[in-house]
mmCIF file of C-alpha atoms in Angstrom:
data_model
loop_
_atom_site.group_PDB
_atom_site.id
_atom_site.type_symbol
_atom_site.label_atom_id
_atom_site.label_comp_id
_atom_site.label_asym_id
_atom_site.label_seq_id
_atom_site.Cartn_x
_atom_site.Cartn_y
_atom_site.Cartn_z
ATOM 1 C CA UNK E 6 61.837 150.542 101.119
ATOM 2 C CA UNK E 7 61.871 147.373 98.691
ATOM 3 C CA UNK E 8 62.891 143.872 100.309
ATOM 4 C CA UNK E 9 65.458 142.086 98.103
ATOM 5 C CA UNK E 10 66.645 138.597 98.917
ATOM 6 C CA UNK E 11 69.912 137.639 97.323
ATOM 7 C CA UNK E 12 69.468 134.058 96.878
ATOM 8 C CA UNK E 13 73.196 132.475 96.104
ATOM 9 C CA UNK E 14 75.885 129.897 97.231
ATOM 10 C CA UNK E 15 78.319 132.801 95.999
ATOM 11 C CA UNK E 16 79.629 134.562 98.753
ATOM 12 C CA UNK E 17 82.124 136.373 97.289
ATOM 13 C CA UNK E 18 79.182 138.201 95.566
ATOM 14 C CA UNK E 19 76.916 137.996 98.066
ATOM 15 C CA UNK E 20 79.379 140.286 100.034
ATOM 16 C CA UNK E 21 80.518 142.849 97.175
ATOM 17 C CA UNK E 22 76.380 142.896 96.734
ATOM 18 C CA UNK E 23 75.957 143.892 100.165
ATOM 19 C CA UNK E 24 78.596 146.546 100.363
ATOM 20 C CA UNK E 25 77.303 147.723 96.594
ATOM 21 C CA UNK E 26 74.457 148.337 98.354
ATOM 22 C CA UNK E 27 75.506 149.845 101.634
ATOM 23 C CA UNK E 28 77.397 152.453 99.654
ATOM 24 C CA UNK E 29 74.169 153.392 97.864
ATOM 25 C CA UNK E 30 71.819 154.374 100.303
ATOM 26 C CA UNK E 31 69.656 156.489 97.848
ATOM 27 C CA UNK E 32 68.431 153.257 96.373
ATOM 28 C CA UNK E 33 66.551 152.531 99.589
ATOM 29 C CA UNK E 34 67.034 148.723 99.488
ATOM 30 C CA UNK E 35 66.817 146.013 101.722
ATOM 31 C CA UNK E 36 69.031 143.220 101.382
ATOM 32 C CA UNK E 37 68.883 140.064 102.536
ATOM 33 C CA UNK E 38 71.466 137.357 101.967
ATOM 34 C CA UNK E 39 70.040 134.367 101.437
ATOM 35 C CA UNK E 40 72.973 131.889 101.183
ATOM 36 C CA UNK E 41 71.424 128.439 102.101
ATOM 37 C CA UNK E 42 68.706 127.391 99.295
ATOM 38 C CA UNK E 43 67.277 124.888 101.588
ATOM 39 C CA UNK E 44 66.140 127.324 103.591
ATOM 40 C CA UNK E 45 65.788 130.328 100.666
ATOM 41 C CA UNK E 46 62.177 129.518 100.133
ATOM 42 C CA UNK E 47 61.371 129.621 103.607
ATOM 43 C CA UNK E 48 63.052 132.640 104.683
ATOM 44 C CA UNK E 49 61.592 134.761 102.188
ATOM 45 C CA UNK E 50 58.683 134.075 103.061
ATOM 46 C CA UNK E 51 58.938 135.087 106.676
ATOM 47 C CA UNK E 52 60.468 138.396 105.523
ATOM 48 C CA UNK E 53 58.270 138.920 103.266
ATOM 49 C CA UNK E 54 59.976 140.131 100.687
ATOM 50 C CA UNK E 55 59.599 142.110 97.497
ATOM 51 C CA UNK E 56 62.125 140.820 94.830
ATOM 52 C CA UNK E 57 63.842 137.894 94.774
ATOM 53 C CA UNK E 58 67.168 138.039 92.842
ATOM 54 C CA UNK E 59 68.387 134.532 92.072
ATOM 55 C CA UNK E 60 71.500 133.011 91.083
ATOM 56 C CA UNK E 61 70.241 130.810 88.179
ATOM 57 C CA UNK E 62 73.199 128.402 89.158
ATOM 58 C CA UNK E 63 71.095 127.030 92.378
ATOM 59 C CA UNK E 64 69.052 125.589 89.680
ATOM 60 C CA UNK E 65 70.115 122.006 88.965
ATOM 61 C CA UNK E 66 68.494 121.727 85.348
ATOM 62 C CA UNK E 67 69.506 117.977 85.274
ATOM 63 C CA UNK E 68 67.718 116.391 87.691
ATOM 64 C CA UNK E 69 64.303 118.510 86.495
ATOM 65 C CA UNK E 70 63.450 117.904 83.223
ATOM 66 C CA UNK E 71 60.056 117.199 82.310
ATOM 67 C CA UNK E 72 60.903 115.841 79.141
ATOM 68 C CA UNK E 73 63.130 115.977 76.261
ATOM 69 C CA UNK E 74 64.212 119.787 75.690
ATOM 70 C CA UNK E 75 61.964 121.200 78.179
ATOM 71 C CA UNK E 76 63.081 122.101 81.655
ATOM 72 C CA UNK E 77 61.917 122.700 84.599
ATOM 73 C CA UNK E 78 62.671 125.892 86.626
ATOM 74 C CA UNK E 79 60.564 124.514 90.161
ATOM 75 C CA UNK E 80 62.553 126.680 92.966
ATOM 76 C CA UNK E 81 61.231 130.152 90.654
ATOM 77 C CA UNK E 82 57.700 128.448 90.134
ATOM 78 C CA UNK E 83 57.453 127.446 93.821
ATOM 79 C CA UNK E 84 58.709 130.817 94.963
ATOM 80 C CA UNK E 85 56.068 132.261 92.925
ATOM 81 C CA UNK E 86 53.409 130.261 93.867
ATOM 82 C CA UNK E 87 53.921 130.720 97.755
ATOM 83 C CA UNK E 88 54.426 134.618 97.187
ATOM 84 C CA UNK E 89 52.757 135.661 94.078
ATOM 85 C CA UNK E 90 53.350 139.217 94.443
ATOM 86 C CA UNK E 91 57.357 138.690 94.409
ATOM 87 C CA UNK E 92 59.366 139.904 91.421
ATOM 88 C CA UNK E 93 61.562 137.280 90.551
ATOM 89 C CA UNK E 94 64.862 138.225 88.780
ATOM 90 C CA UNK E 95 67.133 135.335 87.390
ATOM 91 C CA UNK E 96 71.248 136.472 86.999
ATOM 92 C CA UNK E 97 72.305 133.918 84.166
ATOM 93 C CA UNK E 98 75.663 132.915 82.795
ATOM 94 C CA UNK E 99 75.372 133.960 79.381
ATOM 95 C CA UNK E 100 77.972 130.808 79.026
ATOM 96 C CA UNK E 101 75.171 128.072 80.173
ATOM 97 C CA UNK E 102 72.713 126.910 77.146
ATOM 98 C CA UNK E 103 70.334 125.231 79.744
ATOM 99 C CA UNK E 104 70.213 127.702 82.204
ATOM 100 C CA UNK E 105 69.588 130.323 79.360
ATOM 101 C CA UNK E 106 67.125 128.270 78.212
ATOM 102 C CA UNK E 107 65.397 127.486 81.454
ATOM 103 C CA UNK E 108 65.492 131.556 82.286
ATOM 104 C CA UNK E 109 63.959 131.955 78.513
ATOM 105 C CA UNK E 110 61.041 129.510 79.721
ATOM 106 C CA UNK E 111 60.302 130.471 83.173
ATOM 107 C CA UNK E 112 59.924 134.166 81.249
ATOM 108 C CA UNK E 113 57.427 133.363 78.852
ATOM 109 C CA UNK E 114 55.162 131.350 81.422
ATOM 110 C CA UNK E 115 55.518 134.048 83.507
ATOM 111 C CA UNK E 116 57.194 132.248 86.367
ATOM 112 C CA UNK E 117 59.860 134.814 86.661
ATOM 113 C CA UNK E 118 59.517 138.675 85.810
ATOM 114 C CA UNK E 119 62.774 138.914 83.966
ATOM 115 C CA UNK E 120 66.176 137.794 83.616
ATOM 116 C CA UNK E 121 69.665 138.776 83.406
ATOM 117 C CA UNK E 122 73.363 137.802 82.248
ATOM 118 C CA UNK E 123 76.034 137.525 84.941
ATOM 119 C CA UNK E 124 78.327 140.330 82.876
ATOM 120 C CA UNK E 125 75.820 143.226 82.822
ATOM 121 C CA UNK E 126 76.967 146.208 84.940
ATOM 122 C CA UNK E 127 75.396 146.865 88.588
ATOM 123 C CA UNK E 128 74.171 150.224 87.001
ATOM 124 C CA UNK E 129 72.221 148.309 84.670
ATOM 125 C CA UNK E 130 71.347 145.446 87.714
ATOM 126 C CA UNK E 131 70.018 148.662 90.325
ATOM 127 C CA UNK E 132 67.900 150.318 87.284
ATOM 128 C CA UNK E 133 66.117 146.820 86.731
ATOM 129 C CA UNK E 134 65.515 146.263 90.312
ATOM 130 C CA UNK E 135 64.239 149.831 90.994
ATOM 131 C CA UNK E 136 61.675 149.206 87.827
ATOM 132 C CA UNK E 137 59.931 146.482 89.964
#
């Protein structure tokens, strides 16, 4: 059985997550909600968990840019430098031109393992977490 931490604020999705899940047993997940990002990074840790799914809008992209046009994505590149072996999955708004381009970034320096938009179906969400 894979580990997933749902890492949000949302709760409202957090919960229709959980019961997504509950109603599919076959996928053999376990989920964890992971609703205070304080304490995310620390808690997945001591569950040791196999895929993170994050809610790109924790991010704050103003406060972390290195310099002009680049930005820095440091929850994903701390989360993947305590566990390593975690498959990171970003959910996106397709809507937000930093966070898009933050995702694009943390993809190509292989801080995260992939991303996704916020509007892509949960058939589409299950067959990319299964593929980790």
């Amino acid at each position: 059985m894979k580990k997933i931490a749902l890492i949000t604020r949302n709760k409202i999705f957090a919960q229709s997550f959980e019961e997504t899940m509950k109603s599919n047993p076959e996928l053999r997940f376990g989920l964890f909600l992971l609703l205070n990002s304080e304490q995310a990074l620390l808690d997945a840790e001591v569950l040791e968990i196999d895929i993170a799914l994050i809610d790109a809008g924790l991010i704050d992209v103003v406060d972390k840019k290195i310099k002009e046009n680049e930005i820095n994505p440091s929850f994903c590149e701390i989360l993947h430098a305590k566990l390593p072996n975690v498959h990171i999955l970003l959910l996106v708004s397709q809507d937000d031109k930093e966070k898009r381009k933050m995702a694009i970034e943390a993809k190509m320096k292989n801080v995260i393992d992939d991303f996704m938009f916020y509007d892509a179906s949960l058939k589409y969400l299950f067959a990319k977490l299964l593929s980790f």
